[in-house]
Structures are given as structure tokens and as C-alpha cells.
Amino acid sequence: MAVKVLLVDDDALVRAGLRMMLSAAEDIVVVGEASDGGSAVTATQTHRPDVVLMDIRMPEVDGITATGRLRALPEPPQVVVLTTFHVDDYVLRALRGGASGFLLKDTPPADILDAVRRVAAGDAMLSPAVTRTLLAHVADNDRNDRRSDARHRLATLTEREREVAVAVGSGATNAEIGAQLFMSEGTVKAHVSRLLVKLDAPNRVHIAIIVHDAAL
């Protein structure tokens, strides 16, 4: 089935460009648009998208607030925030609020399509390079306060779960983790599902943050 996408951006030209690009893919369909974070919730409830591409800086209700509201819905969509900047406090706050990742607005079309597919499938969409940049930024904020909590959470994991968590923290996909740890992709998915529960993490990005906070 096609991946259903909702576009949320206050710039009509940006929305039009994204719609044109996404509509060219046979397995992706744009089901709706919203011009601000406030209307994003209503549009989500109406169109039931799998993935929401969310501008992070918008007047009135911004992408950070809107992401939190969407993630609080029953059966919430995956949210990917869009930004013209690299990792900054806005992006970090959105990720901590439940976003599955972020894309720069000048990301090549093929990479945006790949990100939508990966997020819809429950996979991470952060490349290793982007993950390192993100986690380096995280490391500069409340490092000592967060390390104790992260290590306490990871102490509940089995050795195998810990290996999977570290691999997720590197930005690896399920297929890549399977190859590294000699497991089937289905087994990796099962481990990741347990990690989300045990670590009380809303998505894979949070697993990566916890792993880095613990200095692994």
C-alpha cells in the first residue's frame, strides 16, 4: 500500500514543491496539506497520514508544539521535521517531543523519498553522519544529568538488546544491524520493539540519544 503523507508548512511554494516531488513516486501519496501547526492536528485526524512532513518554524503554533500534539493522538503518525538549518535547539526539542527525525529543506529528492519510506516502515531515517552531528549537539546539553538516567535505563537490557541499541545509536537500519549481528531483519525488528518499551522511547532517535547519553 502507498505511504500516505501530510505536508505542513506555512510556505505554499514549499508545499507545492514537496507535493510535486512526492507525487512522482508510485508508492507515496500526498493526502493533505496544512499551513500551520494548529491545523495540522485537524488535517491528521481527517486524512490519517502515515508520515507528516512538518516545518519546524511557523507562526502561531510551531512545528515543535504541533509534533507533541500529533504524537499524543491515538495511533499517531510518524513526524519528520523540516528545517533550513542543521541540528539546533529547535530540531533537538522536536526530536525529544517525538519526531522520528529531520530533513533539511535542500535535501535531494531521492533522499527525501527514501526517508519517507524508511520512517513509514518504522526504521531510522538519520544517516550515520547526521546522527553523529545530532548526538554531538545532545552531548553539549545537560550531559551529567542525563548520563545517570541513560545508564540506569540501559542496565535493564540483555546483552543482545544492548548490542542492538548501540547499533541503532550508530544510525544503522534494521537490515544493516542484522548483517552486523548475524540476525534476520525480523529478529532485529522484534529487538527494537522491545527496546522502545524497555527504554520508554517513542522512536529510534530516542534510543540513539539514550545510547549516546550513556557514553556508549
PDB file of C-alpha atoms in Angstrom:
ATOM      1  CA  MET A   1       0.000   0.000   0.000  1.00  0.00           C
ATOM      2  CA  ALA A   2       1.098   3.555  -0.693  1.00  0.00           C
ATOM      3  CA  VAL A   3       2.576   5.631   2.127  1.00  0.00           C
ATOM      4  CA  LYS A   4       0.174   8.466   2.989  1.00  0.00           C
ATOM      5  CA  VAL A   5       1.885  11.807   3.627  1.00  0.00           C
ATOM      6  CA  LEU A   6       0.612  15.092   5.084  1.00  0.00           C
ATOM      7  CA  LEU A   7       2.539  18.297   4.327  1.00  0.00           C
ATOM      8  CA  VAL A   8       2.673  21.018   6.997  1.00  0.00           C
ATOM      9  CA  ASP A   9       4.427  24.258   6.049  1.00  0.00           C
ATOM     10  CA  ASP A  10       3.397  27.905   6.084  1.00  0.00           C
ATOM     11  CA  ASP A  11       5.082  28.464   2.699  1.00  0.00           C
ATOM     12  CA  ALA A  12       2.728  27.450  -0.124  1.00  0.00           C
ATOM     13  CA  LEU A  13       5.637  27.215  -2.577  1.00  0.00           C
ATOM     14  CA  VAL A  14       7.443  24.726  -0.327  1.00  0.00           C
ATOM     15  CA  ARG A  15       4.306  22.627  -0.029  1.00  0.00           C
ATOM     16  CA  ALA A  16       3.793  22.698  -3.797  1.00  0.00           C
ATOM     17  CA  GLY A  17       7.389  21.611  -4.412  1.00  0.00           C
ATOM     18  CA  LEU A  18       7.141  18.771  -1.914  1.00  0.00           C
ATOM     19  CA  ARG A  19       3.801  17.630  -3.340  1.00  0.00           C
ATOM     20  CA  MET A  20       5.178  17.579  -6.881  1.00  0.00           C
ATOM     21  CA  MET A  21       8.243  15.605  -5.827  1.00  0.00           C
ATOM     22  CA  LEU A  22       6.392  13.083  -3.634  1.00  0.00           C
ATOM     23  CA  SER A  23       3.599  12.575  -6.156  1.00  0.00           C
ATOM     24  CA  ALA A  24       6.155  11.360  -8.695  1.00  0.00           C
ATOM     25  CA  ALA A  25       6.677   8.224  -6.578  1.00  0.00           C
ATOM     26  CA  GLU A  26       4.226   5.394  -7.212  1.00  0.00           C
ATOM     27  CA  ASP A  27       4.315   4.194  -3.601  1.00  0.00           C
ATOM     28  CA  ILE A  28       3.730   7.583  -1.933  1.00  0.00           C
ATOM     29  CA  VAL A  29       0.552   9.688  -1.963  1.00  0.00           C
ATOM     30  CA  VAL A  30       0.077  13.179  -0.527  1.00  0.00           C
ATOM     31  CA  VAL A  31      -3.284  13.044   1.256  1.00  0.00           C
ATOM     32  CA  GLY A  32      -3.425  16.611   2.508  1.00  0.00           C
ATOM     33  CA  GLU A  33      -1.744  19.884   3.444  1.00  0.00           C
ATOM     34  CA  ALA A  34      -1.793  22.294   6.380  1.00  0.00           C
ATOM     35  CA  SER A  35      -0.371  25.807   6.538  1.00  0.00           C
ATOM     36  CA  ASP A  36       0.340  25.889  10.267  1.00  0.00           C
ATOM     37  CA  GLY A  37       0.825  23.645  13.262  1.00  0.00           C
ATOM     38  CA  GLY A  38      -2.633  24.296  14.620  1.00  0.00           C
ATOM     39  CA  SER A  39      -4.421  22.941  11.569  1.00  0.00           C
ATOM     40  CA  ALA A  40      -2.007  20.009  11.336  1.00  0.00           C
ATOM     41  CA  VAL A  41      -3.873  18.119  14.067  1.00  0.00           C
ATOM     42  CA  THR A  42      -7.243  18.522  12.345  1.00  0.00           C
ATOM     43  CA  ALA A  43      -5.747  17.544   8.994  1.00  0.00           C
ATOM     44  CA  THR A  44      -4.158  14.473  10.584  1.00  0.00           C
ATOM     45  CA  GLN A  45      -7.430  13.365  12.118  1.00  0.00           C
ATOM     46  CA  THR A  46      -9.161  13.858   8.759  1.00  0.00           C
ATOM     47  CA  HIS A  47      -6.615  12.244   6.439  1.00  0.00           C
ATOM     48  CA  ARG A  48      -4.925   9.693   8.744  1.00  0.00           C
ATOM     49  CA  PRO A  49      -1.426  10.028   7.214  1.00  0.00           C
ATOM     50  CA  ASP A  50       1.375   7.563   7.886  1.00  0.00           C
ATOM     51  CA  VAL A  51       4.001  10.312   7.799  1.00  0.00           C
ATOM     52  CA  VAL A  52       3.802  14.056   8.446  1.00  0.00           C
ATOM     53  CA  LEU A  53       6.468  16.333   6.971  1.00  0.00           C
ATOM     54  CA  MET A  54       6.435  19.232   9.426  1.00  0.00           C
ATOM     55  CA  ASP A  55       8.064  22.637   9.059  1.00  0.00           C
ATOM     56  CA  ILE A  56       9.690  23.417  12.376  1.00  0.00           C
ATOM     57  CA  ARG A  57       9.365  27.214  12.303  1.00  0.00           C
ATOM     58  CA  MET A  58       5.837  28.504  11.692  1.00  0.00           C
ATOM     59  CA  PRO A  59       3.833  31.442  13.101  1.00  0.00           C
ATOM     60  CA  GLU A  60       1.340  30.855  15.900  1.00  0.00           C
ATOM     61  CA  VAL A  61       1.675  27.078  16.506  1.00  0.00           C
ATOM     62  CA  ASP A  62       5.184  25.961  15.567  1.00  0.00           C
ATOM     63  CA  GLY A  63       6.350  22.526  14.493  1.00  0.00           C
ATOM     64  CA  ILE A  64       7.603  21.607  17.963  1.00  0.00           C
ATOM     65  CA  THR A  65       4.232  22.168  19.605  1.00  0.00           C
ATOM     66  CA  ALA A  66       2.374  20.546  16.726  1.00  0.00           C
ATOM     67  CA  THR A  67       4.621  17.476  16.861  1.00  0.00           C
ATOM     68  CA  GLY A  68       3.808  16.974  20.531  1.00  0.00           C
ATOM     69  CA  ARG A  69       0.084  17.243  19.816  1.00  0.00           C
ATOM     70  CA  LEU A  70       0.279  14.757  16.948  1.00  0.00           C
ATOM     71  CA  ARG A  71       2.271  12.234  18.952  1.00  0.00           C
ATOM     72  CA  ALA A  72      -0.361  12.405  21.697  1.00  0.00           C
ATOM     73  CA  LEU A  73      -3.081  11.232  19.292  1.00  0.00           C
ATOM     74  CA  PRO A  74      -4.255   7.605  19.270  1.00  0.00           C
ATOM     75  CA  GLU A  75      -2.255   5.760  16.593  1.00  0.00           C
ATOM     76  CA  PRO A  76      -0.138   8.842  15.847  1.00  0.00           C
ATOM     77  CA  PRO A  77       1.668   9.327  12.533  1.00  0.00           C
ATOM     78  CA  GLN A  78       5.423   9.416  12.231  1.00  0.00           C
ATOM     79  CA  VAL A  79       6.634  13.022  12.160  1.00  0.00           C
ATOM     80  CA  VAL A  80       9.667  14.267  10.259  1.00  0.00           C
ATOM     81  CA  VAL A  81      10.559  17.894  10.867  1.00  0.00           C
ATOM     82  CA  LEU A  82      11.792  20.100   8.044  1.00  0.00           C
ATOM     83  CA  THR A  83      14.364  22.813   8.610  1.00  0.00           C
ATOM     84  CA  THR A  84      16.603  25.134   6.629  1.00  0.00           C
ATOM     85  CA  PHE A  85      19.276  24.733   9.304  1.00  0.00           C
ATOM     86  CA  HIS A  86      21.387  21.854  10.517  1.00  0.00           C
ATOM     87  CA  VAL A  87      20.981  20.477  14.029  1.00  0.00           C
ATOM     88  CA  ASP A  88      19.991  23.161  16.505  1.00  0.00           C
ATOM     89  CA  ASP A  89      17.906  23.534  19.662  1.00  0.00           C
ATOM     90  CA  TYR A  90      14.654  23.670  17.690  1.00  0.00           C
ATOM     91  CA  VAL A  91      15.370  20.355  15.980  1.00  0.00           C
ATOM     92  CA  LEU A  92      16.530  18.763  19.226  1.00  0.00           C
ATOM     93  CA  ARG A  93      13.351  19.846  21.002  1.00  0.00           C
ATOM     94  CA  ALA A  94      11.226  18.421  18.186  1.00  0.00           C
ATOM     95  CA  LEU A  95      13.061  15.103  18.339  1.00  0.00           C
ATOM     96  CA  ARG A  96      12.647  14.908  22.093  1.00  0.00           C
ATOM     97  CA  GLY A  97       8.981  15.706  21.552  1.00  0.00           C
ATOM     98  CA  GLY A  98       8.516  12.594  19.467  1.00  0.00           C
ATOM     99  CA  ALA A  99       9.618  13.429  15.917  1.00  0.00           C
ATOM    100  CA  SER A 100      11.193  10.495  14.111  1.00  0.00           C
ATOM    101  CA  GLY A 101      13.916  12.578  12.529  1.00  0.00           C
ATOM    102  CA  PHE A 102      14.589  15.667  10.487  1.00  0.00           C
ATOM    103  CA  LEU A 103      15.366  16.696   6.948  1.00  0.00           C
ATOM    104  CA  LEU A 104      16.987  19.801   5.565  1.00  0.00           C
ATOM    105  CA  LYS A 105      14.761  21.516   3.025  1.00  0.00           C
ATOM    106  CA  ASP A 106      17.523  21.318   0.432  1.00  0.00           C
ATOM    107  CA  THR A 107      17.833  17.520   0.818  1.00  0.00           C
ATOM    108  CA  PRO A 108      17.981  15.813  -2.627  1.00  0.00           C
ATOM    109  CA  PRO A 109      14.562  14.498  -3.737  1.00  0.00           C
ATOM    110  CA  ALA A 110      15.714  10.858  -3.793  1.00  0.00           C
ATOM    111  CA  ASP A 111      16.827  11.128  -0.167  1.00  0.00           C
ATOM    112  CA  ILE A 112      13.524  12.674   0.908  1.00  0.00           C
ATOM    113  CA  LEU A 113      11.607   9.842  -0.771  1.00  0.00           C
ATOM    114  CA  ASP A 114      13.865   7.289   0.916  1.00  0.00           C
ATOM    115  CA  ALA A 115      13.367   8.990   4.293  1.00  0.00           C
ATOM    116  CA  VAL A 116       9.580   8.908   3.959  1.00  0.00           C
ATOM    117  CA  ARG A 117       9.642   5.205   3.116  1.00  0.00           C
ATOM    118  CA  ARG A 118      12.013   4.346   5.942  1.00  0.00           C
ATOM    119  CA  VAL A 119      10.102   6.294   8.582  1.00  0.00           C
ATOM    120  CA  ALA A 120       6.798   4.793   7.446  1.00  0.00           C
ATOM    121  CA  ALA A 121       8.347   1.346   7.873  1.00  0.00           C
ATOM    122  CA  GLY A 122       9.432   2.206  11.417  1.00  0.00           C
ATOM    123  CA  ASP A 123      13.096   2.468  10.509  1.00  0.00           C
ATOM    124  CA  ALA A 124      15.505   5.257  11.370  1.00  0.00           C
ATOM    125  CA  MET A 125      15.959   7.901   8.707  1.00  0.00           C
ATOM    126  CA  LEU A 126      19.034   9.571  10.164  1.00  0.00           C
ATOM    127  CA  SER A 127      22.235   8.768   8.340  1.00  0.00           C
ATOM    128  CA  PRO A 128      25.304   7.948  10.468  1.00  0.00           C
ATOM    129  CA  ALA A 129      26.786  11.353   9.657  1.00  0.00           C
ATOM    130  CA  VAL A 130      23.637  13.209  10.685  1.00  0.00           C
ATOM    131  CA  THR A 131      23.299  11.020  13.783  1.00  0.00           C
ATOM    132  CA  ARG A 132      26.821  11.925  14.886  1.00  0.00           C
ATOM    133  CA  THR A 133      26.073  15.623  14.424  1.00  0.00           C
ATOM    134  CA  LEU A 134      22.824  15.340  16.361  1.00  0.00           C
ATOM    135  CA  LEU A 135      24.325  13.387  19.214  1.00  0.00           C
ATOM    136  CA  ALA A 136      27.309  15.718  19.466  1.00  0.00           C
ATOM    137  CA  HIS A 137      24.789  18.520  19.929  1.00  0.00           C
ATOM    138  CA  VAL A 138      22.926  16.490  22.540  1.00  0.00           C
ATOM    139  CA  ALA A 139      26.185  15.877  24.384  1.00  0.00           C
ATOM    140  CA  ASP A 140      26.622  19.591  24.958  1.00  0.00           C
ATOM    141  CA  ASN A 141      23.320  19.867  26.835  1.00  0.00           C
ATOM    142  CA  ASP A 142      22.896  18.619  30.426  1.00  0.00           C
ATOM    143  CA  ARG A 143      25.450  15.844  29.898  1.00  0.00           C
ATOM    144  CA  ASN A 144      25.988  14.874  33.517  1.00  0.00           C
ATOM    145  CA  ASP A 145      22.305  14.967  34.444  1.00  0.00           C
ATOM    146  CA  ARG A 146      21.337  12.736  31.539  1.00  0.00           C
ATOM    147  CA  ARG A 147      24.128  10.156  31.769  1.00  0.00           C
ATOM    148  CA  SER A 148      22.953   8.628  35.037  1.00  0.00           C
ATOM    149  CA  ASP A 149      19.390   8.242  33.765  1.00  0.00           C
ATOM    150  CA  ALA A 150      20.546   6.743  30.460  1.00  0.00           C
ATOM    151  CA  ARG A 151      22.796   4.185  32.141  1.00  0.00           C
ATOM    152  CA  HIS A 152      20.006   3.227  34.526  1.00  0.00           C
ATOM    153  CA  ARG A 153      17.691   2.549  31.577  1.00  0.00           C
ATOM    154  CA  LEU A 154      20.285   0.547  29.654  1.00  0.00           C
ATOM    155  CA  ALA A 155      21.038  -1.586  32.711  1.00  0.00           C
ATOM    156  CA  THR A 156      17.649  -3.267  32.216  1.00  0.00           C
ATOM    157  CA  LEU A 157      18.658  -4.637  28.802  1.00  0.00           C
ATOM    158  CA  THR A 158      20.026  -8.046  27.942  1.00  0.00           C
ATOM    159  CA  GLU A 159      23.452  -8.212  26.320  1.00  0.00           C
ATOM    160  CA  ARG A 160      21.853  -8.775  22.900  1.00  0.00           C
ATOM    161  CA  GLU A 161      19.425  -5.910  23.337  1.00  0.00           C
ATOM    162  CA  ARG A 162      22.318  -3.699  24.332  1.00  0.00           C
ATOM    163  CA  GLU A 163      24.175  -4.625  21.126  1.00  0.00           C
ATOM    164  CA  VAL A 164      21.110  -3.754  19.064  1.00  0.00           C
ATOM    165  CA  ALA A 165      20.688  -0.463  20.935  1.00  0.00           C
ATOM    166  CA  VAL A 166      24.293   0.532  20.202  1.00  0.00           C
ATOM    167  CA  ALA A 167      23.782  -0.331  16.527  1.00  0.00           C
ATOM    168  CA  VAL A 168      20.611   1.774  16.422  1.00  0.00           C
ATOM    169  CA  GLY A 169      22.629   4.557  18.006  1.00  0.00           C
ATOM    170  CA  SER A 170      25.052   4.449  15.095  1.00  0.00           C
ATOM    171  CA  GLY A 171      22.217   5.178  12.679  1.00  0.00           C
ATOM    172  CA  ALA A 172      22.145   1.679  11.186  1.00  0.00           C
ATOM    173  CA  THR A 173      18.981   0.349   9.532  1.00  0.00           C
ATOM    174  CA  ASN A 174      17.370  -2.934  10.562  1.00  0.00           C
ATOM    175  CA  ALA A 175      18.955  -4.658   7.568  1.00  0.00           C
ATOM    176  CA  GLU A 176      22.391  -3.291   8.452  1.00  0.00           C
ATOM    177  CA  ILE A 177      22.004  -4.327  12.106  1.00  0.00           C
ATOM    178  CA  GLY A 178      21.000  -7.824  11.009  1.00  0.00           C
ATOM    179  CA  ALA A 179      24.124  -8.119   8.880  1.00  0.00           C
ATOM    180  CA  GLN A 180      26.355  -6.820  11.686  1.00  0.00           C
ATOM    181  CA  LEU A 181      24.905  -9.050  14.400  1.00  0.00           C
ATOM    182  CA  PHE A 182      24.024 -12.079  12.237  1.00  0.00           C
ATOM    183  CA  MET A 183      20.274 -11.837  12.820  1.00  0.00           C
ATOM    184  CA  SER A 184      17.308 -11.803  10.493  1.00  0.00           C
ATOM    185  CA  GLU A 185      15.650  -8.456   9.874  1.00  0.00           C
ATOM    186  CA  GLY A 186      12.518  -9.761  11.609  1.00  0.00           C
ATOM    187  CA  THR A 187      14.532 -10.583  14.735  1.00  0.00           C
ATOM    188  CA  VAL A 188      16.064  -7.117  14.688  1.00  0.00           C
ATOM    189  CA  LYS A 189      12.594  -5.543  14.481  1.00  0.00           C
ATOM    190  CA  ALA A 190      11.492  -7.604  17.469  1.00  0.00           C
ATOM    191  CA  HIS A 191      14.517  -6.436  19.472  1.00  0.00           C
ATOM    192  CA  VAL A 192      13.877  -2.804  18.514  1.00  0.00           C
ATOM    193  CA  SER A 193      10.240  -3.110  19.583  1.00  0.00           C
ATOM    194  CA  ARG A 194      11.353  -4.403  22.994  1.00  0.00           C
ATOM    195  CA  LEU A 195      13.914  -1.603  23.262  1.00  0.00           C
ATOM    196  CA  LEU A 196      11.242   1.025  22.681  1.00  0.00           C
ATOM    197  CA  VAL A 197       9.225  -0.425  25.563  1.00  0.00           C
ATOM    198  CA  LYS A 198      12.097  -1.061  27.973  1.00  0.00           C
ATOM    199  CA  LEU A 199      13.742   2.316  27.383  1.00  0.00           C
ATOM    200  CA  ASP A 200      10.403   4.177  27.292  1.00  0.00           C
ATOM    201  CA  ALA A 201      11.498   5.655  23.980  1.00  0.00           C
ATOM    202  CA  PRO A 202       8.919   6.934  21.464  1.00  0.00           C
ATOM    203  CA  ASN A 203      11.126   6.108  18.472  1.00  0.00           C
ATOM    204  CA  ARG A 204      14.573   5.014  17.298  1.00  0.00           C
ATOM    205  CA  VAL A 205      16.018   8.507  17.530  1.00  0.00           C
ATOM    206  CA  HIS A 206      15.446   8.430  21.284  1.00  0.00           C
ATOM    207  CA  ILE A 207      17.204   5.092  21.531  1.00  0.00           C
ATOM    208  CA  ALA A 208      20.198   6.699  19.823  1.00  0.00           C
ATOM    209  CA  ILE A 209      20.098   9.651  22.228  1.00  0.00           C
ATOM    210  CA  ILE A 210      19.949   7.355  25.266  1.00  0.00           C
ATOM    211  CA  VAL A 211      22.872   5.298  23.981  1.00  0.00           C
ATOM    212  CA  HIS A 212      24.955   8.415  23.460  1.00  0.00           C
ATOM    213  CA  ASP A 213      23.945   9.923  26.788  1.00  0.00           C
ATOM    214  CA  ALA A 214      25.310   6.756  28.428  1.00  0.00           C
ATOM    215  CA  ALA A 215      28.616   7.288  26.607  1.00  0.00           C
ATOM    216  CA  LEU A 216      28.358   4.045  24.591  1.00  0.00           C
TER     217      LEU A 216
END
